[in-house]
Amino acid sequence: MTSVRSARGRRLGASVAAVLAATLGAGVLAAPSAGAAVSAAPQAAPTADGLGVVPAFHKLLGGGKHGVFTMDGNRYDHQDPTYGRLTYTRYADGTTIELDMISAEDRVVATGDTGAVISPFEQSVTVFDGARGGSYALPVDEDTYVLRELGLAGGGLLAVSTTGPRPVLKLHTVAEGSRVVDGMPGEDASPALASATDTHALILTEDAEGAALWVVVDLAAAKAVETYAVPAAADLTSVTFSDRRIAWTEYPGGAAPRAVVRDRSGGGDTVLPLPPAPGQDYDLGLVGDWLTYSRPGGLAATAPSPARPLTARHLTGAGESFELLDHTVRSADSPAGGQTVWGGSVAAGENGEGVYRITAGADGVPTAVQEATTGQSTALRPVSTELPDDGKTIRPVNGVLAPTRFDFALNRGGVRVDAVFRHQDGGTLTRSWTSTERNIRFDWEHYLGSTENGAPRHSGAPSGAYRISFTFTPLNGIGPAVEVKGQRTLELGHRPHGFDFDTTPDLLARDSSGVLWTDSTVMTSQGELDARRARVGGGWQAYDRIEATGDIARSQRSDIVARDRSGVLWFYESNGYGRFYDRSRIGGGWQVYDQIAGGSDLTGDGRPDLLATDRTGVLWLYRSTGNVEAPFAARKKVGAGWGVYNQLTATGNIAGAGAGDLVARDKDGVLWLYLGKGDGTFTARTRIGGGWNAYTELIGGGDADNDGKADLFAYNAREEKTYLYGGTGDRTKPFKVRKANTAFAGGAYDRLA
């Protein structure tokens, strides 16, 4: 855990102009010139406790004792013709001042508390001195359009002049004008300013043979005073230096990275191992007798790494180390010593992202002082810690239970999401995935999951209360996981062909040993999920006919009837858990029927009825009474000539007319559709198609694919496969193309219902 000292309590609105002693001489500072569009009024209000505010999309250019320069990092670098403004945020009162608008030809430089926008075709460069609150002009002895600037150092501008016969490094200051920097090796036309103190600049350049060098320039004398050969394994851009030391990162081939710290007075090198990490992008800093290091980009990383925090390590003694910040985005050396770092700390709370000044405390130990914030938390934060629509009851609409959507907005992406849906009876669905996006969406299609013999099994989500939680864990390891939790209630009502409380139709099947099983199918937008096959019980070989009837007992679950071999019909009420209560006797004499079909409301009273055909081909209706003691009224003749069919299946309403329908298969394998009129009778038949004699059983399975239309299941005993024919609601073409289904797949059964 990092420890960050806040600068907020000390902000009393002191004038910056009165803070710094004059280092450029009296009278140097002036009001902004016409070419330097400096806004006198603060452009960004500080936080309530005076902490400066910087936009999250800005990038750090440089920072010093008194403020930080940033600019619009999204629009700069020729990505947008409008670009942005150079801005300076003052530490003392937290206000932000907007400077020049950046155009396509402009170049921006900033070091410490000085910054400038270099515009072409000018004979001077206007520098804004944030420490003293004014600006001054640096004359240059050529058109700035051909000037190749390195950057600001010690209040002056280092730039390469290209107007002569060879490139020349010059230092432009108010007091001395334009001077050639003496002693520079080679004739490098593109040197780079690597770092700077108040008195010296470190230049990356080349000698006459093209070998890379680091050259220290004395700014007062405009003279190169130290030269260091750049080692072959060194990262040229990682170098940093202070009044006493110079440090850089090396990546030896096949070995872990290391930091090399050289004593500028000739005291030798200190080599410090760095945490192994892919890539070569360590940032280093020197703060007194401490080295700081970090690999930027930790907030967007997808795995924890000891290389990501900004870590301080002592250069003498036991080499103790500790973390200053949890991650960094970018850093810049401060000329007065230390670093200015754009990064973040979980310990800093809700405004932990922003600009930090790394300086040595009174004891010489580095400390991180937050000076500005983006207004964002380094720790992972959801917009709300409450579940969306917490406590809401979910119900089907027009018979369709649409997926329940959960949307979450986080302050950043790069998370592992763990979603848990736990029913009041203990059934659970757990889903985990990773996301790089900050907006997380999950559509719950109302199913639960479990594991059976190592394989996933699923079931429809039953009615009842659910405790729901979403846990978001940062992949980068920065900060703790956060949880959003709450409760929802699922209220389904009756689902046709359902022997339990869940959302999916259930099928019954009896194997050759007389054991009755139940299985179901779980349909999602991503495809079908395999459900668990459950044993109901043995002894069912006593029956020659088993038929699902729908909700006879008015318990919101489907019941069944079974005919024994002596012709007695028995009633089994569902207990809601895939099992049945003890049977009750309906009556004898049912051996006269060769077909029995149940499950459709044929009379429009909201109760499912029973159909039976006798051996003379007469079709009889048994209307449901709603009384489990006598569940069916006396039979009523509703048709004749039905002896041509060897399979009758009550499907429910598959054609949209409002009454229960019927499909019948003749002995040639042709399937016919009969639409219910609502009085127990049917319209004239409509041919669906041939080839249906391939199936052992046809089952009206309710709405398996949750589209509001009744479907048909077909079991092929030879293939040991079940197929789903999704309903269309169109009487001329009532079923979709079949799809293989997992229900009772791979098993041998002699009776399905």
JSON list of C-alpha atoms in Angstrom, two decimals, residues 441-603:
[
{"chain": "A", "resi": 441, "resn": "ARG", "atom": "CA", "xyz": [-23.31, -5.57, -19.48]},
{"chain": "A", "resi": 442, "resn": "PHE", "atom": "CA", "xyz": [-24.76, -8.95, -18.61]},
{"chain": "A", "resi": 443, "resn": "ASP", "atom": "CA", "xyz": [-28.04, -10.43, -19.84]},
{"chain": "A", "resi": 444, "resn": "TRP", "atom": "CA", "xyz": [-29.38, -13.05, -17.47]},
{"chain": "A", "resi": 445, "resn": "GLU", "atom": "CA", "xyz": [-31.52, -15.48, -19.46]},
{"chain": "A", "resi": 446, "resn": "HIS", "atom": "CA", "xyz": [-33.00, -16.96, -16.29]},
{"chain": "A", "resi": 447, "resn": "TYR", "atom": "CA", "xyz": [-31.13, -20.19, -15.82]},
{"chain": "A", "resi": 448, "resn": "LEU", "atom": "CA", "xyz": [-28.97, -21.68, -13.08]},
{"chain": "A", "resi": 449, "resn": "GLY", "atom": "CA", "xyz": [-25.95, -23.94, -13.33]},
{"chain": "A", "resi": 450, "resn": "SER", "atom": "CA", "xyz": [-24.27, -26.80, -11.54]},
{"chain": "A", "resi": 451, "resn": "THR", "atom": "CA", "xyz": [-21.68, -29.50, -12.17]},
{"chain": "A", "resi": 452, "resn": "GLU", "atom": "CA", "xyz": [-22.42, -33.20, -12.46]},
{"chain": "A", "resi": 453, "resn": "ASN", "atom": "CA", "xyz": [-19.56, -35.69, -12.81]},
{"chain": "A", "resi": 454, "resn": "GLY", "atom": "CA", "xyz": [-17.34, -32.84, -13.90]},
{"chain": "A", "resi": 455, "resn": "ALA", "atom": "CA", "xyz": [-19.72, -31.68, -16.64]},
{"chain": "A", "resi": 456, "resn": "PRO", "atom": "CA", "xyz": [-21.79, -28.48, -16.52]},
{"chain": "A", "resi": 457, "resn": "ARG", "atom": "CA", "xyz": [-25.53, -28.92, -16.11]},
{"chain": "A", "resi": 458, "resn": "HIS", "atom": "CA", "xyz": [-28.18, -26.25, -16.18]},
{"chain": "A", "resi": 459, "resn": "SER", "atom": "CA", "xyz": [-31.78, -25.65, -15.20]},
{"chain": "A", "resi": 460, "resn": "GLY", "atom": "CA", "xyz": [-34.31, -22.94, -15.69]},
{"chain": "A", "resi": 461, "resn": "ALA", "atom": "CA", "xyz": [-34.40, -20.36, -12.92]},
{"chain": "A", "resi": 462, "resn": "PRO", "atom": "CA", "xyz": [-37.33, -21.07, -10.59]},
{"chain": "A", "resi": 463, "resn": "SER", "atom": "CA", "xyz": [-39.70, -18.49, -9.18]},
{"chain": "A", "resi": 464, "resn": "GLY", "atom": "CA", "xyz": [-38.62, -16.92, -5.93]},
{"chain": "A", "resi": 465, "resn": "ALA", "atom": "CA", "xyz": [-36.13, -14.48, -4.46]},
{"chain": "A", "resi": 466, "resn": "TYR", "atom": "CA", "xyz": [-32.57, -14.18, -5.73]},
{"chain": "A", "resi": 467, "resn": "ARG", "atom": "CA", "xyz": [-29.53, -12.66, -4.10]},
{"chain": "A", "resi": 468, "resn": "ILE", "atom": "CA", "xyz": [-27.43, -11.26, -6.93]},
{"chain": "A", "resi": 469, "resn": "SER", "atom": "CA", "xyz": [-23.87, -9.97, -6.79]},
{"chain": "A", "resi": 470, "resn": "PHE", "atom": "CA", "xyz": [-21.36, -8.70, -9.32]},
{"chain": "A", "resi": 471, "resn": "THR", "atom": "CA", "xyz": [-17.76, -8.56, -8.14]},
{"chain": "A", "resi": 472, "resn": "PHE", "atom": "CA", "xyz": [-15.25, -6.55, -10.17]},
{"chain": "A", "resi": 473, "resn": "THR", "atom": "CA", "xyz": [-11.59, -7.38, -9.57]},
{"chain": "A", "resi": 474, "resn": "PRO", "atom": "CA", "xyz": [-8.89, -5.20, -11.18]},
{"chain": "A", "resi": 475, "resn": "LEU", "atom": "CA", "xyz": [-6.70, -7.30, -13.44]},
{"chain": "A", "resi": 476, "resn": "ASN", "atom": "CA", "xyz": [-3.74, -5.04, -12.73]},
{"chain": "A", "resi": 477, "resn": "GLY", "atom": "CA", "xyz": [-3.90, -5.78, -9.00]},
{"chain": "A", "resi": 478, "resn": "ILE", "atom": "CA", "xyz": [-4.22, -2.09, -8.12]},
{"chain": "A", "resi": 479, "resn": "GLY", "atom": "CA", "xyz": [-6.73, -1.66, -5.32]},
{"chain": "A", "resi": 480, "resn": "PRO", "atom": "CA", "xyz": [-9.32, -4.05, -3.93]},
{"chain": "A", "resi": 481, "resn": "ALA", "atom": "CA", "xyz": [-12.18, -5.76, -5.71]},
{"chain": "A", "resi": 482, "resn": "VAL", "atom": "CA", "xyz": [-15.57, -4.05, -5.46]},
{"chain": "A", "resi": 483, "resn": "GLU", "atom": "CA", "xyz": [-18.97, -5.68, -5.19]},
{"chain": "A", "resi": 484, "resn": "VAL", "atom": "CA", "xyz": [-22.39, -4.55, -6.34]},
{"chain": "A", "resi": 485, "resn": "LYS", "atom": "CA", "xyz": [-25.17, -6.62, -4.88]},
{"chain": "A", "resi": 486, "resn": "GLY", "atom": "CA", "xyz": [-28.89, -6.68, -4.34]},
{"chain": "A", "resi": 487, "resn": "GLN", "atom": "CA", "xyz": [-32.00, -8.77, -4.77]},
{"chain": "A", "resi": 488, "resn": "ARG", "atom": "CA", "xyz": [-34.52, -9.59, -7.49]},
{"chain": "A", "resi": 489, "resn": "THR", "atom": "CA", "xyz": [-37.64, -11.72, -7.40]},
{"chain": "A", "resi": 490, "resn": "LEU", "atom": "CA", "xyz": [-38.69, -13.97, -10.28]},
{"chain": "A", "resi": 491, "resn": "GLU", "atom": "CA", "xyz": [-42.43, -14.56, -10.57]},
{"chain": "A", "resi": 492, "resn": "LEU", "atom": "CA", "xyz": [-43.24, -16.92, -13.41]},
{"chain": "A", "resi": 493, "resn": "GLY", "atom": "CA", "xyz": [-46.79, -18.13, -12.99]},
{"chain": "A", "resi": 494, "resn": "HIS", "atom": "CA", "xyz": [-47.66, -21.37, -14.74]},
{"chain": "A", "resi": 495, "resn": "ARG", "atom": "CA", "xyz": [-45.27, -22.56, -17.41]},
{"chain": "A", "resi": 496, "resn": "PRO", "atom": "CA", "xyz": [-46.80, -25.30, -19.61]},
{"chain": "A", "resi": 497, "resn": "HIS", "atom": "CA", "xyz": [-45.19, -28.70, -19.28]},
{"chain": "A", "resi": 498, "resn": "GLY", "atom": "CA", "xyz": [-43.27, -27.67, -16.20]},
{"chain": "A", "resi": 499, "resn": "PHE", "atom": "CA", "xyz": [-42.97, -30.09, -13.29]},
{"chain": "A", "resi": 500, "resn": "ASP", "atom": "CA", "xyz": [-41.05, -27.65, -11.13]},
{"chain": "A", "resi": 501, "resn": "PHE", "atom": "CA", "xyz": [-40.93, -23.92, -10.44]},
{"chain": "A", "resi": 502, "resn": "ASP", "atom": "CA", "xyz": [-38.47, -22.92, -13.15]},
{"chain": "A", "resi": 503, "resn": "THR", "atom": "CA", "xyz": [-38.65, -21.32, -16.57]},
{"chain": "A", "resi": 504, "resn": "THR", "atom": "CA", "xyz": [-38.05, -24.34, -18.79]},
{"chain": "A", "resi": 505, "resn": "PRO", "atom": "CA", "xyz": [-40.36, -27.12, -20.01]},
{"chain": "A", "resi": 506, "resn": "ASP", "atom": "CA", "xyz": [-39.69, -30.54, -18.56]},
{"chain": "A", "resi": 507, "resn": "LEU", "atom": "CA", "xyz": [-40.07, -33.90, -20.26]},
{"chain": "A", "resi": 508, "resn": "LEU", "atom": "CA", "xyz": [-40.72, -37.30, -18.69]},
{"chain": "A", "resi": 509, "resn": "ALA", "atom": "CA", "xyz": [-39.28, -40.57, -19.97]},
{"chain": "A", "resi": 510, "resn": "ARG", "atom": "CA", "xyz": [-39.47, -44.17, -18.77]},
{"chain": "A", "resi": 511, "resn": "ASP", "atom": "CA", "xyz": [-36.64, -46.57, -19.38]},
{"chain": "A", "resi": 512, "resn": "SER", "atom": "CA", "xyz": [-36.91, -50.34, -19.93]},
{"chain": "A", "resi": 513, "resn": "SER", "atom": "CA", "xyz": [-36.50, -51.10, -16.22]},
{"chain": "A", "resi": 514, "resn": "GLY", "atom": "CA", "xyz": [-39.53, -48.96, -15.34]},
{"chain": "A", "resi": 515, "resn": "VAL", "atom": "CA", "xyz": [-37.61, -46.00, -13.90]},
{"chain": "A", "resi": 516, "resn": "LEU", "atom": "CA", "xyz": [-39.17, -42.61, -14.68]},
{"chain": "A", "resi": 517, "resn": "TRP", "atom": "CA", "xyz": [-36.81, -39.73, -15.40]},
{"chain": "A", "resi": 518, "resn": "THR", "atom": "CA", "xyz": [-37.21, -36.04, -15.95]},
{"chain": "A", "resi": 519, "resn": "ASP", "atom": "CA", "xyz": [-35.07, -33.87, -18.20]},
{"chain": "A", "resi": 520, "resn": "SER", "atom": "CA", "xyz": [-35.38, -30.36, -19.57]},
{"chain": "A", "resi": 521, "resn": "THR", "atom": "CA", "xyz": [-33.87, -28.02, -22.07]},
{"chain": "A", "resi": 522, "resn": "VAL", "atom": "CA", "xyz": [-32.37, -24.61, -21.39]},
{"chain": "A", "resi": 523, "resn": "MET", "atom": "CA", "xyz": [-32.47, -22.30, -24.40]},
{"chain": "A", "resi": 524, "resn": "THR", "atom": "CA", "xyz": [-30.39, -19.12, -24.50]},
{"chain": "A", "resi": 525, "resn": "SER", "atom": "CA", "xyz": [-29.50, -16.63, -27.21]},
{"chain": "A", "resi": 526, "resn": "GLN", "atom": "CA", "xyz": [-26.08, -18.30, -27.36]},
{"chain": "A", "resi": 527, "resn": "GLY", "atom": "CA", "xyz": [-27.51, -21.77, -27.89]},
{"chain": "A", "resi": 528, "resn": "GLU", "atom": "CA", "xyz": [-28.89, -24.65, -25.86]},
{"chain": "A", "resi": 529, "resn": "LEU", "atom": "CA", "xyz": [-27.41, -25.60, -22.48]},
{"chain": "A", "resi": 530, "resn": "ASP", "atom": "CA", "xyz": [-27.47, -29.19, -21.29]},
{"chain": "A", "resi": 531, "resn": "ALA", "atom": "CA", "xyz": [-29.72, -29.80, -18.29]},
{"chain": "A", "resi": 532, "resn": "ARG", "atom": "CA", "xyz": [-29.45, -32.38, -15.56]},
{"chain": "A", "resi": 533, "resn": "ARG", "atom": "CA", "xyz": [-31.38, -35.64, -15.99]},
{"chain": "A", "resi": 534, "resn": "ALA", "atom": "CA", "xyz": [-33.06, -36.50, -12.69]},
{"chain": "A", "resi": 535, "resn": "ARG", "atom": "CA", "xyz": [-34.56, -39.75, -11.43]},
{"chain": "A", "resi": 536, "resn": "VAL", "atom": "CA", "xyz": [-38.23, -39.54, -10.45]},
{"chain": "A", "resi": 537, "resn": "GLY", "atom": "CA", "xyz": [-38.60, -43.10, -9.22]},
{"chain": "A", "resi": 538, "resn": "GLY", "atom": "CA", "xyz": [-39.08, -46.74, -10.14]},
{"chain": "A", "resi": 539, "resn": "GLY", "atom": "CA", "xyz": [-42.10, -48.98, -10.67]},
{"chain": "A", "resi": 540, "resn": "TRP", "atom": "CA", "xyz": [-43.58, -47.08, -13.59]},
{"chain": "A", "resi": 541, "resn": "GLN", "atom": "CA", "xyz": [-43.66, -50.20, -15.76]},
{"chain": "A", "resi": 542, "resn": "ALA", "atom": "CA", "xyz": [-47.07, -50.78, -14.16]},
{"chain": "A", "resi": 543, "resn": "TYR", "atom": "CA", "xyz": [-48.48, -48.24, -16.60]},
{"chain": "A", "resi": 544, "resn": "ASP", "atom": "CA", "xyz": [-49.05, -48.60, -20.33]},
{"chain": "A", "resi": 545, "resn": "ARG", "atom": "CA", "xyz": [-49.83, -44.93, -20.77]},
{"chain": "A", "resi": 546, "resn": "ILE", "atom": "CA", "xyz": [-48.29, -41.80, -19.12]},
{"chain": "A", "resi": 547, "resn": "GLU", "atom": "CA", "xyz": [-49.50, -38.36, -20.15]},
{"chain": "A", "resi": 548, "resn": "ALA", "atom": "CA", "xyz": [-48.67, -34.83, -19.01]},
{"chain": "A", "resi": 549, "resn": "THR", "atom": "CA", "xyz": [-51.93, -32.98, -18.39]},
{"chain": "A", "resi": 550, "resn": "GLY", "atom": "CA", "xyz": [-50.91, -29.43, -17.54]},
{"chain": "A", "resi": 551, "resn": "ASP", "atom": "CA", "xyz": [-51.90, -27.76, -14.27]},
{"chain": "A", "resi": 552, "resn": "ILE", "atom": "CA", "xyz": [-54.90, -29.78, -13.16]},
{"chain": "A", "resi": 553, "resn": "ALA", "atom": "CA", "xyz": [-54.36, -29.11, -9.44]},
{"chain": "A", "resi": 554, "resn": "ARG", "atom": "CA", "xyz": [-54.07, -25.31, -9.95]},
{"chain": "A", "resi": 555, "resn": "SER", "atom": "CA", "xyz": [-50.65, -25.34, -8.29]},
{"chain": "A", "resi": 556, "resn": "GLN", "atom": "CA", "xyz": [-48.80, -23.47, -11.06]},
{"chain": "A", "resi": 557, "resn": "ARG", "atom": "CA", "xyz": [-47.14, -26.75, -12.08]},
{"chain": "A", "resi": 558, "resn": "SER", "atom": "CA", "xyz": [-47.93, -29.49, -14.57]},
{"chain": "A", "resi": 559, "resn": "ASP", "atom": "CA", "xyz": [-49.42, -32.77, -13.38]},
{"chain": "A", "resi": 560, "resn": "ILE", "atom": "CA", "xyz": [-49.67, -36.20, -15.03]},
{"chain": "A", "resi": 561, "resn": "VAL", "atom": "CA", "xyz": [-52.10, -39.08, -15.43]},
{"chain": "A", "resi": 562, "resn": "ALA", "atom": "CA", "xyz": [-51.07, -42.71, -15.84]},
{"chain": "A", "resi": 563, "resn": "ARG", "atom": "CA", "xyz": [-53.16, -45.72, -16.93]},
{"chain": "A", "resi": 564, "resn": "ASP", "atom": "CA", "xyz": [-52.36, -49.09, -15.46]},
{"chain": "A", "resi": 565, "resn": "ARG", "atom": "CA", "xyz": [-52.72, -52.32, -17.39]},
{"chain": "A", "resi": 566, "resn": "SER", "atom": "CA", "xyz": [-56.13, -53.04, -15.90]},
{"chain": "A", "resi": 567, "resn": "GLY", "atom": "CA", "xyz": [-57.49, -49.77, -17.34]},
{"chain": "A", "resi": 568, "resn": "VAL", "atom": "CA", "xyz": [-57.49, -47.67, -14.16]},
{"chain": "A", "resi": 569, "resn": "LEU", "atom": "CA", "xyz": [-56.43, -44.04, -14.66]},
{"chain": "A", "resi": 570, "resn": "TRP", "atom": "CA", "xyz": [-54.40, -42.48, -11.85]},
{"chain": "A", "resi": 571, "resn": "PHE", "atom": "CA", "xyz": [-53.67, -38.83, -11.09]},
{"chain": "A", "resi": 572, "resn": "TYR", "atom": "CA", "xyz": [-50.23, -37.59, -9.94]},
{"chain": "A", "resi": 573, "resn": "GLU", "atom": "CA", "xyz": [-49.99, -34.01, -8.70]},
{"chain": "A", "resi": 574, "resn": "SER", "atom": "CA", "xyz": [-46.59, -32.36, -9.13]},
{"chain": "A", "resi": 575, "resn": "ASN", "atom": "CA", "xyz": [-44.80, -31.33, -5.95]},
{"chain": "A", "resi": 576, "resn": "GLY", "atom": "CA", "xyz": [-42.81, -28.62, -7.76]},
{"chain": "A", "resi": 577, "resn": "TYR", "atom": "CA", "xyz": [-39.43, -30.30, -7.40]},
{"chain": "A", "resi": 578, "resn": "GLY", "atom": "CA", "xyz": [-39.57, -32.73, -10.32]},
{"chain": "A", "resi": 579, "resn": "ARG", "atom": "CA", "xyz": [-41.41, -35.30, -8.21]},
{"chain": "A", "resi": 580, "resn": "PHE", "atom": "CA", "xyz": [-45.06, -36.16, -7.54]},
{"chain": "A", "resi": 581, "resn": "TYR", "atom": "CA", "xyz": [-47.30, -36.62, -4.56]},
{"chain": "A", "resi": 582, "resn": "ASP", "atom": "CA", "xyz": [-48.95, -39.95, -3.93]},
{"chain": "A", "resi": 583, "resn": "ARG", "atom": "CA", "xyz": [-51.30, -41.00, -6.69]},
{"chain": "A", "resi": 584, "resn": "SER", "atom": "CA", "xyz": [-55.08, -40.74, -6.48]},
{"chain": "A", "resi": 585, "resn": "ARG", "atom": "CA", "xyz": [-57.53, -42.89, -8.44]},
{"chain": "A", "resi": 586, "resn": "ILE", "atom": "CA", "xyz": [-59.55, -41.19, -11.18]},
{"chain": "A", "resi": 587, "resn": "GLY", "atom": "CA", "xyz": [-61.47, -44.24, -12.34]},
{"chain": "A", "resi": 588, "resn": "GLY", "atom": "CA", "xyz": [-61.50, -47.47, -14.31]},
{"chain": "A", "resi": 589, "resn": "GLY", "atom": "CA", "xyz": [-62.51, -48.41, -17.83]},
{"chain": "A", "resi": 590, "resn": "TRP", "atom": "CA", "xyz": [-59.84, -46.34, -19.57]},
{"chain": "A", "resi": 591, "resn": "GLN", "atom": "CA", "xyz": [-58.54, -49.42, -21.42]},
{"chain": "A", "resi": 592, "resn": "VAL", "atom": "CA", "xyz": [-61.07, -48.63, -24.18]},
{"chain": "A", "resi": 593, "resn": "TYR", "atom": "CA", "xyz": [-58.86, -45.78, -25.36]},
{"chain": "A", "resi": 594, "resn": "ASP", "atom": "CA", "xyz": [-55.89, -46.26, -27.64]},
{"chain": "A", "resi": 595, "resn": "GLN", "atom": "CA", "xyz": [-54.82, -42.60, -27.56]},
{"chain": "A", "resi": 596, "resn": "ILE", "atom": "CA", "xyz": [-54.82, -40.07, -24.68]},
{"chain": "A", "resi": 597, "resn": "ALA", "atom": "CA", "xyz": [-53.70, -36.45, -25.05]},
{"chain": "A", "resi": 598, "resn": "GLY", "atom": "CA", "xyz": [-53.57, -33.75, -22.37]},
{"chain": "A", "resi": 599, "resn": "GLY", "atom": "CA", "xyz": [-52.21, -30.29, -21.79]},
{"chain": "A", "resi": 600, "resn": "SER", "atom": "CA", "xyz": [-54.34, -27.96, -23.92]},
{"chain": "A", "resi": 601, "resn": "ASP", "atom": "CA", "xyz": [-57.15, -25.72, -22.71]},
{"chain": "A", "resi": 602, "resn": "LEU", "atom": "CA", "xyz": [-59.78, -26.73, -25.23]},
{"chain": "A", "resi": 603, "resn": "THR", "atom": "CA", "xyz": [-62.81, -25.05, -23.64]}
]
